[in-house]
XYZ file of C-alpha atoms in Angstrom:
695
model
C -17.545 -23.608 -8.261
C -16.160 -23.464 -4.877
C -14.920 -20.700 -3.327
C -11.534 -20.480 -1.633
C -9.973 -20.561 1.319
C -8.565 -23.545 1.289
C -5.001 -25.358 2.191
C -3.277 -22.582 2.220
C -0.286 -22.755 -0.250
C 2.458 -21.909 1.711
C 1.060 -24.959 4.447
C 0.920 -27.352 1.135
C 4.762 -26.475 0.898
C 5.655 -27.366 4.291
C 4.027 -30.584 3.587
C 6.035 -31.161 1.077
C 9.236 -30.412 2.715
C 8.361 -33.051 4.977
C 7.109 -35.370 2.949
C 10.270 -35.591 0.583
C 12.826 -33.764 2.612
C 12.568 -34.994 6.398
C 12.175 -31.495 7.095
C 10.190 -29.954 9.888
C 10.000 -27.052 11.049
C 8.682 -25.494 14.250
C 7.275 -22.213 12.946
C 7.472 -19.774 10.371
C 10.620 -18.204 12.258
C 12.457 -21.583 11.977
C 11.539 -21.814 8.260
C 12.541 -18.625 7.121
C 16.174 -19.042 8.873
C 16.443 -22.418 7.450
C 15.672 -20.974 3.701
C 18.028 -17.874 4.322
C 20.830 -19.894 5.405
C 21.032 -23.131 3.460
C 19.975 -21.152 -0.049
C 20.994 -24.088 -2.294
C 18.363 -26.492 0.183
C 15.630 -23.907 -0.069
C 16.096 -22.818 -3.731
C 16.581 -26.037 -5.170
C 13.076 -27.425 -2.921
C 11.559 -24.248 -5.133
C 12.778 -25.924 -8.144
C 11.117 -29.319 -7.142
C 8.297 -28.264 -5.892
C 7.137 -26.572 -8.952
C 8.545 -29.182 -11.224
C 10.798 -26.470 -13.077
C 13.260 -28.989 -14.415
C 16.246 -26.145 -14.948
C 18.123 -29.735 -15.227
C 21.125 -28.028 -13.357
C 23.418 -30.587 -11.226
C 22.912 -30.132 -7.090
C 26.107 -28.598 -6.688
C 25.417 -26.244 -9.162
C 22.333 -24.610 -7.780
C 24.268 -21.650 -5.889
C 28.074 -21.931 -7.372
C 29.055 -19.047 -6.378
C 27.827 -16.723 -3.664
C 28.927 -13.024 -3.599
C 27.017 -10.301 -4.482
C 26.869 -8.936 -7.054
C 27.916 -11.484 -9.775
C 26.326 -14.947 -7.448
C 26.066 -17.438 -10.233
C 23.116 -19.593 -9.874
C 22.231 -23.073 -11.290
C 24.935 -23.028 -14.012
C 24.476 -25.280 -16.571
C 20.775 -25.242 -15.806
C 18.165 -23.814 -18.452
C 14.716 -22.447 -18.566
C 12.253 -20.034 -20.335
C 9.853 -18.209 -18.709
C 6.877 -19.161 -21.679
C 7.765 -22.588 -21.271
C 6.516 -22.546 -17.726
C 3.304 -20.702 -18.835
C 2.382 -23.143 -21.552
C 2.278 -26.137 -19.542
C -0.780 -25.058 -18.532
C -2.682 -24.680 -21.747
C -4.184 -28.053 -22.034
C -4.921 -28.781 -18.265
C -6.387 -24.956 -17.506
C -8.526 -25.112 -20.808
C -9.776 -28.738 -20.511
C -11.103 -26.957 -17.050
C -12.939 -24.456 -18.505
C -10.432 -21.604 -16.934
C -9.547 -18.398 -19.352
C -6.418 -17.028 -19.421
C -6.893 -13.317 -19.215
C -10.003 -11.443 -18.461
C -9.747 -7.986 -19.404
C -11.695 -4.760 -19.212
C -11.250 -0.789 -20.204
C -12.732 2.357 -18.870
C -14.966 1.841 -22.359
C -16.547 -1.506 -21.472
C -14.502 -3.577 -23.844
C -14.064 -6.230 -22.444
C -12.212 -9.202 -23.101
C -11.494 -13.061 -22.330
C -8.727 -15.100 -23.626
C -8.683 -18.599 -23.469
C -5.459 -20.390 -22.867
C -5.089 -21.573 -26.422
C -5.901 -18.479 -27.672
C -3.437 -17.101 -25.667
C -0.675 -19.719 -26.936
C -1.816 -19.305 -30.310
C -1.117 -15.747 -30.688
C 2.015 -15.606 -28.121
C 3.451 -18.562 -31.668
C 2.169 -16.367 -34.328
C 3.778 -13.013 -32.829
C 6.879 -14.848 -31.825
C 7.003 -16.264 -35.565
C 6.441 -13.025 -37.116
C 9.353 -11.607 -34.920
C 11.885 -14.225 -35.756
C 10.925 -13.880 -39.213
C 11.974 -9.843 -39.046
C 15.284 -11.177 -37.832
C 14.973 -10.701 -33.870
C 17.595 -13.044 -32.405
C 18.249 -14.196 -28.947
C 19.265 -11.057 -26.877
C 17.798 -8.685 -28.884
C 15.760 -5.739 -27.426
C 12.228 -5.154 -28.250
C 10.538 -2.206 -26.991
C 6.596 -1.806 -26.077
C 4.765 1.532 -25.791
C 1.453 -0.053 -24.904
C -0.967 -0.078 -21.528
C -2.279 -2.774 -19.427
C -4.179 -5.133 -21.954
C -4.115 -8.367 -23.211
C -2.364 -7.539 -26.268
C 0.868 -6.422 -24.237
C 0.848 -10.012 -22.408
C 0.878 -11.884 -25.737
C 3.532 -9.365 -27.098
C 5.616 -9.909 -23.818
C 5.510 -13.337 -24.032
C 6.161 -13.798 -27.934
C 9.252 -11.719 -27.429
C 11.004 -13.826 -24.744
C 9.954 -16.925 -25.769
C 12.273 -16.573 -28.460
C 15.371 -15.442 -26.271
C 13.903 -11.912 -27.298
C 14.446 -9.159 -24.231
C 11.471 -7.302 -23.131
C 10.971 -3.927 -22.040
C 7.880 -1.645 -21.601
C 7.126 1.880 -20.859
C 3.516 2.814 -20.397
C 1.450 5.179 -22.828
C 0.680 7.633 -19.966
C 4.637 8.656 -20.121
C 5.826 11.348 -22.362
C 8.567 11.447 -25.401
C 11.651 12.395 -23.224
C 10.792 10.179 -20.036
C 10.234 6.848 -22.510
C 13.368 8.007 -24.978
C 15.615 8.266 -21.481
C 14.770 4.552 -20.876
C 14.615 3.028 -24.861
C 18.147 5.133 -25.939
C 20.044 3.002 -23.431
C 18.878 -0.082 -25.067
C 19.049 0.200 -28.383
C 15.962 -1.907 -29.329
C 15.751 -3.618 -32.969
C 11.953 -3.422 -32.819
C 8.738 -1.638 -31.375
C 5.793 -2.512 -30.550
C 3.245 0.533 -29.819
C -0.487 1.511 -29.713
C -2.163 4.344 -31.182
C -3.424 5.524 -27.811
C -5.337 5.329 -24.534
C -7.965 5.888 -22.652
C -7.852 7.347 -19.325
C -9.787 9.618 -17.345
C -12.665 8.554 -19.517
C -10.573 10.809 -22.577
C -8.729 9.410 -25.353
C -5.318 10.321 -25.591
C -3.528 9.865 -29.535
C -0.098 8.764 -28.928
C 0.802 8.164 -32.620
C 2.800 11.743 -32.503
C 4.555 9.968 -29.625
C 5.088 6.767 -31.269
C 6.924 8.831 -34.541
C 9.120 10.593 -32.326
C 10.307 7.669 -30.672
C 10.882 6.207 -34.204
C 12.435 9.183 -34.841
C 14.821 9.105 -32.023
C 15.273 5.737 -32.016
C 17.731 4.228 -35.110
C 18.038 1.008 -34.335
C 14.731 -0.028 -34.635
C 13.778 -1.432 -37.985
C 10.086 -2.930 -37.416
C 7.224 -1.496 -35.952
C 4.130 -3.723 -35.233
C 1.606 -1.539 -34.211
C -1.640 -1.925 -32.325
C -5.029 -0.011 -32.684
C -5.826 0.360 -29.079
C -8.219 3.608 -29.937
C -9.254 2.724 -33.668
C -12.422 0.584 -33.450
C -13.599 0.568 -36.973
C -11.788 -0.628 -40.024
C -11.961 2.572 -41.603
C -10.354 4.128 -38.470
C -7.594 1.016 -37.984
C -6.542 1.724 -41.443
C -6.488 5.456 -41.033
C -4.119 4.623 -37.989
C -1.984 1.930 -39.674
C -1.354 5.092 -42.833
C -0.381 7.594 -40.006
C 2.277 4.995 -38.331
C 3.429 3.346 -41.690
C 5.761 1.755 -42.057
C 3.965 -0.605 -39.689
C 2.831 -3.945 -39.394
C -0.525 -4.710 -37.739
C -0.738 -6.267 -34.227
C -4.363 -7.757 -34.454
C -4.093 -9.372 -38.600
C 0.116 -10.398 -36.984
C -1.413 -12.443 -34.153
C -4.411 -13.933 -35.975
C -2.112 -16.572 -37.876
C -3.175 -19.576 -37.021
C -1.303 -22.803 -39.254
C 0.766 -25.861 -38.768
C 3.724 -23.888 -37.632
C 2.071 -21.559 -34.707
C 0.338 -25.061 -33.526
C 3.761 -26.743 -33.385
C 5.507 -23.634 -31.941
C 7.671 -24.728 -28.827
C 9.920 -21.791 -26.927
C 13.597 -21.593 -27.504
C 15.545 -23.540 -24.518
C 17.595 -20.679 -23.075
C 20.702 -20.944 -20.292
C 19.310 -20.024 -17.206
C 20.268 -16.827 -16.505
C 19.389 -15.207 -20.325
C 18.280 -11.975 -20.152
C 14.336 -11.596 -19.684
C 13.352 -7.950 -19.632
C 14.771 -4.916 -18.934
C 13.045 -3.085 -16.286
C 13.938 0.865 -14.858
C 14.275 2.458 -11.675
C 15.072 5.911 -10.876
C 17.649 7.436 -8.580
C 18.806 10.931 -7.681
C 21.168 11.314 -10.376
C 21.356 10.604 -13.979
C 19.471 8.592 -16.412
C 17.150 5.765 -14.818
C 18.744 2.447 -14.062
C 18.046 -0.106 -17.051
C 17.767 -2.895 -14.936
C 18.160 -6.768 -16.672
C 16.862 -9.369 -14.541
C 16.938 -13.517 -16.012
C 14.801 -15.880 -16.769
C 15.309 -18.249 -14.275
C 15.500 -16.302 -11.190
C 12.517 -14.218 -12.168
C 10.614 -17.440 -12.631
C 11.941 -18.586 -9.528
C 11.565 -15.975 -7.507
C 7.558 -15.468 -8.811
C 6.373 -18.694 -8.220
C 7.786 -18.374 -4.455
C 5.993 -14.984 -4.141
C 2.541 -15.373 -5.720
C 2.370 -18.947 -4.508
C 3.403 -19.405 -0.761
C 3.273 -15.621 0.348
C 0.435 -14.341 -1.961
C -1.522 -17.420 -1.134
C -2.825 -17.583 -5.206
C -3.226 -21.073 -6.089
C -3.591 -22.736 -9.951
C -7.307 -22.466 -10.983
C -7.344 -25.486 -12.227
C -6.402 -27.365 -9.143
C -9.216 -28.794 -6.746
C -7.601 -27.064 -3.895
C -7.704 -23.330 -5.396
C -10.519 -24.097 -8.013
C -11.392 -20.956 -10.291
C -8.793 -18.859 -8.833
C -8.705 -15.395 -10.467
C -6.469 -12.763 -9.601
C -6.534 -9.232 -10.039
C -3.889 -6.520 -9.203
C -4.440 -3.367 -10.432
C -1.489 -1.484 -12.150
C 0.037 0.080 -15.380
C 2.854 -1.312 -17.505
C 5.022 1.374 -15.680
C 5.077 -0.524 -13.092
C 6.887 -3.648 -11.856
C 3.538 -4.928 -10.650
C 2.639 -5.304 -14.124
C 5.092 -8.092 -14.233
C 3.921 -9.163 -10.744
C 0.221 -9.498 -12.523
C 1.263 -11.473 -15.422
C 3.385 -14.196 -13.786
C 0.184 -15.759 -12.179
C 0.352 -17.183 -15.490
C 3.094 -19.069 -14.465
C 0.909 -20.242 -12.142
C -1.912 -21.845 -14.203
C -3.773 -19.228 -12.677
C -6.994 -16.937 -14.801
C -5.333 -13.122 -14.451
C -8.056 -10.690 -14.358
C -6.693 -6.946 -15.446
C -7.760 -3.486 -15.973
C -7.014 -0.611 -18.224
C -7.813 2.633 -16.972
C -8.170 5.110 -14.599
C -9.345 3.218 -10.983
C -10.798 6.541 -9.994
C -12.920 7.328 -12.752
C -12.216 11.233 -13.854
C -11.524 14.224 -12.182
C -15.371 15.253 -13.475
C -17.051 12.654 -12.367
C -14.657 10.381 -9.787
C -15.666 7.228 -9.138
C -14.171 4.902 -6.483
C -16.046 1.872 -6.765
C -14.829 1.237 -10.731
C -12.311 -1.626 -9.775
C -14.874 -2.821 -7.051
C -17.750 -3.209 -9.198
C -14.636 -5.048 -11.964
C -14.117 -7.409 -9.566
C -17.651 -8.176 -8.863
C -18.239 -9.000 -12.116
C -15.036 -10.777 -13.176
C -15.277 -12.772 -10.286
C -12.001 -11.348 -8.328
C -10.887 -14.013 -5.328
C -7.525 -12.031 -4.962
C -7.847 -8.289 -5.094
C -4.512 -6.279 -5.536
C -3.902 -2.671 -5.875
C -1.753 -0.168 -4.915
C -2.115 0.947 -0.817
C -2.802 4.860 -2.371
C -5.800 3.167 -3.847
C -7.380 1.386 -0.738
C -7.112 5.365 0.984
C -8.423 6.821 -1.975
C -11.742 4.586 -1.010
C -11.202 5.494 2.586
C -11.258 8.712 2.242
C -14.338 8.836 -0.380
C -16.566 6.421 1.565
C -17.088 3.881 -0.700
C -19.588 1.333 0.518
C -18.616 -1.880 -0.836
C -22.299 -3.497 -0.160
C -22.937 -1.138 -3.579
C -20.119 -2.583 -5.691
C -21.978 -5.905 -6.487
C -21.465 -9.679 -5.411
C -17.997 -9.378 -3.980
C -18.462 -12.970 -2.395
C -15.713 -14.526 -3.732
C -12.742 -12.405 -2.794
C -11.255 -14.026 0.077
C -7.755 -11.714 -0.024
C -6.693 -8.165 -0.333
C -2.814 -7.222 -1.340
C -1.372 -3.891 -1.353
C 2.233 -2.444 -2.048
C 3.451 0.849 -3.559
C 3.827 2.344 -0.068
C 3.131 2.384 3.297
C -0.502 1.427 3.831
C -2.296 2.865 6.360
C -3.844 1.881 9.844
C -6.708 3.404 8.932
C -7.181 2.156 5.434
C -6.468 -1.101 6.524
C -9.270 -1.034 9.067
C -11.316 0.517 6.539
C -11.054 -2.383 3.961
C -11.233 -5.241 7.365
C -14.958 -3.288 8.632
C -16.475 -3.259 5.015
C -15.800 -7.031 4.140
C -17.083 -7.925 7.806
C -20.053 -5.882 6.654
C -20.482 -7.955 3.299
C -19.325 -11.358 4.379
C -20.031 -14.141 2.602
C -17.562 -16.656 4.125
C -15.266 -17.490 7.064
C -12.625 -15.752 4.921
C -14.259 -12.484 4.764
C -15.073 -12.114 7.951
C -11.449 -11.017 8.908
C -10.212 -10.224 5.568
C -6.586 -11.458 5.143
C -4.390 -8.393 4.066
C -1.454 -9.387 1.920
C 1.040 -6.321 2.168
C 4.006 -6.837 0.321
C 6.927 -4.449 -0.024
C 10.380 -5.210 -2.443
C 11.115 -3.454 -5.689
C 11.345 -3.246 -9.448
C 15.143 -3.146 -9.057
C 14.963 -7.284 -8.089
C 11.385 -8.162 -9.299
C 10.124 -9.221 -6.269
C 9.710 -8.562 -2.566
C 11.434 -9.087 0.733
C 8.440 -8.241 3.513
C 5.115 -10.019 2.470
C 2.440 -12.001 3.953
C 1.728 -15.491 5.244
C -2.078 -16.837 5.266
C -1.232 -18.605 8.804
C 0.475 -15.742 10.756
C -1.184 -13.269 12.641
C -2.353 -9.989 10.739
C -2.118 -6.432 12.312
C -3.098 -3.279 10.613
C -0.405 -1.353 9.705
C 2.158 -4.331 9.309
C 3.422 -6.781 6.779
C 3.170 -10.537 8.738
C 6.917 -11.539 7.728
C 10.066 -11.530 5.883
C 9.873 -13.931 3.038
C 11.522 -17.107 2.459
C 14.763 -17.222 0.705
C 14.677 -13.247 1.787
C 17.827 -12.661 4.353
C 16.200 -9.269 5.378
C 17.353 -7.107 7.956
C 17.184 -3.553 9.693
C 20.281 -2.241 10.062
C 21.447 0.451 12.424
C 24.113 3.141 11.585
C 26.739 1.135 12.655
C 25.777 -1.813 10.771
C 24.591 -3.614 13.391
C 21.004 -5.728 12.840
C 18.742 -4.606 15.082
C 14.736 -5.655 16.215
C 12.444 -3.344 17.074
C 14.129 -0.498 15.765
C 13.991 1.639 12.754
C 17.109 1.030 10.532
C 18.086 0.766 6.472
C 16.307 -2.540 5.213
C 19.204 -4.563 3.762
C 19.409 -8.059 2.316
C 22.572 -10.059 3.263
C 22.222 -13.179 0.814
C 21.644 -13.191 -2.845
C 18.147 -13.839 -4.355
C 17.928 -15.504 -7.591
C 15.859 -12.989 -9.414
C 18.394 -9.776 -8.337
C 19.696 -8.785 -11.209
C 22.173 -10.115 -13.964
C 23.450 -6.200 -14.754
C 22.469 -2.926 -15.732
C 22.685 -2.252 -19.725
C 25.759 -0.426 -20.515
C 27.383 -0.698 -16.979
C 30.828 -0.696 -17.745
C 32.673 -3.048 -15.117
C 29.076 -2.832 -12.691
C 30.179 0.182 -11.372
C 26.214 1.917 -11.305
C 25.016 -1.773 -9.984
C 27.462 -1.239 -7.095
C 27.075 2.170 -6.661
C 22.827 1.381 -6.555
C 23.090 -1.424 -3.989
C 26.348 -2.189 -2.435
C 28.372 0.773 -1.682
C 27.126 1.423 1.301
C 28.883 -0.966 3.729
C 32.293 -2.832 3.793
C 32.458 -5.902 1.379
C 32.306 -8.764 3.750
C 30.438 -6.947 6.445
C 26.982 -9.069 7.844
C 27.617 -11.920 4.886
C 27.656 -14.658 6.159
C 24.559 -17.156 6.246
C 22.688 -16.759 9.876
C 25.189 -13.613 10.786
C 28.396 -12.525 11.316
C 30.708 -11.195 8.364
C 33.104 -13.058 5.437
C 35.695 -11.837 4.163
C 36.220 -9.042 1.451
C 36.064 -11.510 -1.534
C 32.325 -12.379 -0.265
C 31.171 -8.930 -1.764
C 28.563 -6.866 0.139
C 25.162 -7.162 1.390
C 22.203 -5.283 -1.106
C 21.027 -1.975 0.768
C 17.389 -1.593 -0.767
C 16.875 2.436 0.331
C 13.592 1.608 2.588
C 13.569 2.486 6.460
C 12.384 -0.948 8.476
C 11.454 -1.745 11.487
C 11.243 -5.916 12.329
C 9.021 -6.257 15.579
C 9.924 -8.952 18.191
C 7.185 -11.065 16.316
C 8.469 -11.435 13.576
C 6.570 -8.871 11.398
C 7.732 -5.751 9.814
C 6.847 -1.983 8.793
C 7.608 -0.190 6.216
C 8.464 3.564 6.935
C 9.123 5.190 3.369
C 12.226 5.548 1.226
C 15.465 5.837 3.034
C 17.388 8.097 0.195
C 15.790 10.800 -2.028
C 13.600 8.433 -4.841
C 10.283 9.680 -5.266
C 8.076 6.932 -4.234
C 4.264 8.504 -6.138
C 1.518 6.414 -6.042
C 3.254 3.608 -5.498
C 5.584 4.305 -8.610
C 9.420 5.205 -8.866
C 10.829 7.847 -10.353
C 14.348 9.897 -9.985
C 14.372 13.239 -9.000
C 16.778 13.581 -12.194
C 14.242 13.301 -14.506
C 11.976 15.775 -13.135
C 14.574 18.522 -12.948
C 15.283 17.628 -16.429
C 11.480 18.198 -17.478
C 11.131 21.508 -15.014
C 14.735 23.422 -16.186
C 14.005 22.732 -19.457
C 11.743 25.742 -18.905
C 13.941 29.329 -19.648
C 12.478 30.883 -15.908
C 13.915 28.186 -13.711
C 17.547 28.481 -12.537
C 17.571 25.995 -10.137
C 14.705 23.236 -8.617
C 14.210 20.168 -5.743
C 11.721 17.973 -5.269
C 10.681 15.777 -1.844
C 8.350 13.395 -1.221
C 7.051 12.855 2.115
C 5.628 9.811 2.838
C 8.282 8.381 5.765
C 6.362 6.683 8.508
C 2.977 6.088 6.591
C 2.245 9.382 6.154
C 0.226 10.325 2.918
C 2.569 11.411 0.349
C 2.827 15.197 0.169
C 5.566 16.472 -2.878
C 6.411 19.650 -2.909
C 8.675 21.644 -5.495
C 10.758 24.510 -4.820
C 11.999 26.490 -7.836
C 14.715 29.374 -8.061
C 13.781 31.644 -11.225
C 15.554 34.167 -13.097
C 15.500 37.825 -12.240
C 12.361 39.503 -13.114
C 10.518 36.374 -12.919
C 7.440 35.432 -10.255
C 5.880 32.340 -9.501
C 2.393 33.277 -10.613
C -0.462 30.660 -11.485
C 0.737 30.922 -15.177
C 4.074 30.046 -14.614
C 2.978 27.632 -12.078
C 0.572 25.427 -14.586
C 3.681 24.961 -16.880
C 5.192 23.786 -14.389
C 2.687 21.157 -14.086
C 2.056 20.966 -17.321
C 5.889 19.953 -18.074
C 5.845 17.361 -15.462
C 2.648 16.024 -16.813
C 3.734 16.053 -20.516
C 7.171 14.925 -20.153
C 6.659 12.435 -17.162
C 3.421 11.463 -16.069
C 0.399 12.973 -14.183
C 1.344 10.936 -11.156
C 4.239 13.213 -10.447
C 2.813 16.516 -10.600
C 3.909 18.568 -7.384
C 1.226 18.990 -4.432
C 2.680 22.246 -3.730
C 5.550 24.581 -5.644
C 7.572 27.211 -3.776
C 9.451 30.003 -5.522
C 12.625 30.225 -3.115
C 15.978 32.579 -3.323
C 18.870 29.113 -3.379
C 18.303 25.262 -3.046
C 20.506 23.526 -0.077
C 24.083 22.255 -1.878
C 26.677 20.445 -0.827
C 30.306 21.807 -1.035
C 30.266 19.346 -4.294
C 27.297 21.103 -5.564
C 24.628 18.205 -5.242
C 21.180 19.177 -4.282
C 20.408 18.133 -0.564
C 17.107 16.588 -0.982
C 17.093 13.750 2.033
C 18.144 16.369 4.551
C 15.739 18.852 3.630
C 12.896 15.780 3.340
C 13.718 15.116 6.860
C 13.345 18.692 8.155
C 9.970 18.461 6.834
C 9.411 15.484 8.414
C 10.041 17.161 11.572
C 13.529 16.117 12.603
C 15.731 19.029 14.170
C 17.868 20.578 12.019
C 21.526 19.997 13.712
C 20.276 16.552 13.455
C 19.712 16.224 9.716
C 22.577 18.537 7.925
C 26.111 19.468 8.152
C 26.182 23.305 7.559
C 29.967 23.214 7.263
C 29.702 20.690 4.424
C 27.064 23.374 2.671
C 28.179 25.638 -0.161
C 25.220 27.809 0.442
C 24.177 27.409 4.465
C 22.585 30.712 4.754
C 19.442 29.605 2.542
C 18.516 27.198 5.026
C 16.349 29.584 7.646
C 13.901 29.657 4.396
C 13.391 25.838 4.643
C 13.697 25.776 9.126
C 10.504 28.242 8.540
C 8.523 26.042 6.348
C 8.974 22.797 8.457
C 7.706 24.771 11.534
C 4.658 26.067 9.600
C 4.048 22.680 8.546
C 4.687 21.122 12.155
C 1.856 24.244 13.563
C -0.112 22.746 10.834
């Protein structure tokens, strides 16, 4: 098979714009400027370029531009799965698989496009027969395996609304999410393998069923059980339920004739969760049409991932390591929208605690012929620290791009990867490997900043603001700035921005999450300037951003107190719920120091009841509470016993000021003592900050 690089996808798009619309641009900045000022023209071009056929009138592409509440492609129709199914025949005729998967035990699966279609149809018909109707919510408790992709496509093909949690999450964390959405069905597994340990999850599944009274049907996948007797035992313990394997095996005239239902453009597709500093995780609803549009624009134009059966990108194989608890799982599966073979891995990318091995994913990529290799920034940092030598990881000659996200990628980690590929270079592309560093969010299932195959790259930077994303860095006065660190805002809507939050009366929580930082109308005119308050507010994302004069960008971490740990976001409130459930704990506070590209360091501060001291036994109980209730990913690096947690006069924990203090900012600039209920407690935190600065 020929190996990319090839004609970059973004160049193919700009050539198409010139040929079909007479649009020509002097450079990327001019193209980007057009895309964020002529919003209707740009997003209509994306629809046409990818042949989506939403069948909405041109004048309805952007009928109502206000944030929130933008109306896109009014009267149009879409179904995510229709876009996937269009690739079945040509991809199969070319001999391209749809999914290639492996787990820690070495279980290897290749799923052809017709097999994918058949199993999706079979499960969809089964769910429909059980009464799942358009708009009904279906919850999943599954890892990153082919069955999860099948289940997702089956649910949304009939208009159901998908929502998944990873099996490394404990009962309370899952229920905090699923209770809000009231699912009618649950698709779950018996357990997972992680770090070379089998982790039984049937007990959690039983607790979920007991606590979710709206669930009237359960589909069980036997992920750990391998023999017929073991599978029968699992199904007996989980009864009443049906076996995923048996349901998906149906192959008859009805499955062959199955077609996804036609849905309104903004019909709910999935519910994802983004946690803040207070309250339950936010259940964010995205729509079919907007997600497909943004997914294709990101994956093809910016990530430069092509269709596997097109001559220009023949044999493309796309891998981005993720768990189902991260929106990058959604991004990985969206490769199917473009007819791309998706290569997925389930398990610990670093081996086990007793036998760490950061070559695991590289060897997997070598054996499966991956062309685009993506992972969280922390993965590459760990490879650097572990001294991974890619020349000992097999044949990586087909890799032509590296992708990162989740947290800022350090310059050292990027230089390490570049040098490693230069040393094994089997192609011109590998002599200076292209890094597609992106930054976006679960909140809109997309990216604001990312890559462009044809722009210069520099370690520690992202190459550009993405097409259609009117991203700016704003100072404290709400003014756009260049070459200064400011708040990341998006001044114009994007089709995949949330439709709403589940149970959010009058959009109050949605507005409070993204749209209440600046006055309505401020900065809302396409191309710059203000509009009236009826235009709504700009989107404040919660990241520190610096836009450099050449258009490249640097993300410096969260500008709020949300935890961004190993690429996964978690609200501090969820950590407090787990920690403060222990009777010894009166109060707690956690911060994550990953600003300015520094390695994440997450301390936990606890106030204990009288008579208790933070010894090793209690420390381990605290870690265990977080590990079991939430996820091992959010176990703190250090735990401190303190006398008080700093609070405002209204009682709010002052996480962000303490985070800034520990990052080295002077106390007088980060906190107003007069606005505090207990300013005397600050001396201890100031002392800690000085000790860390000295270290």
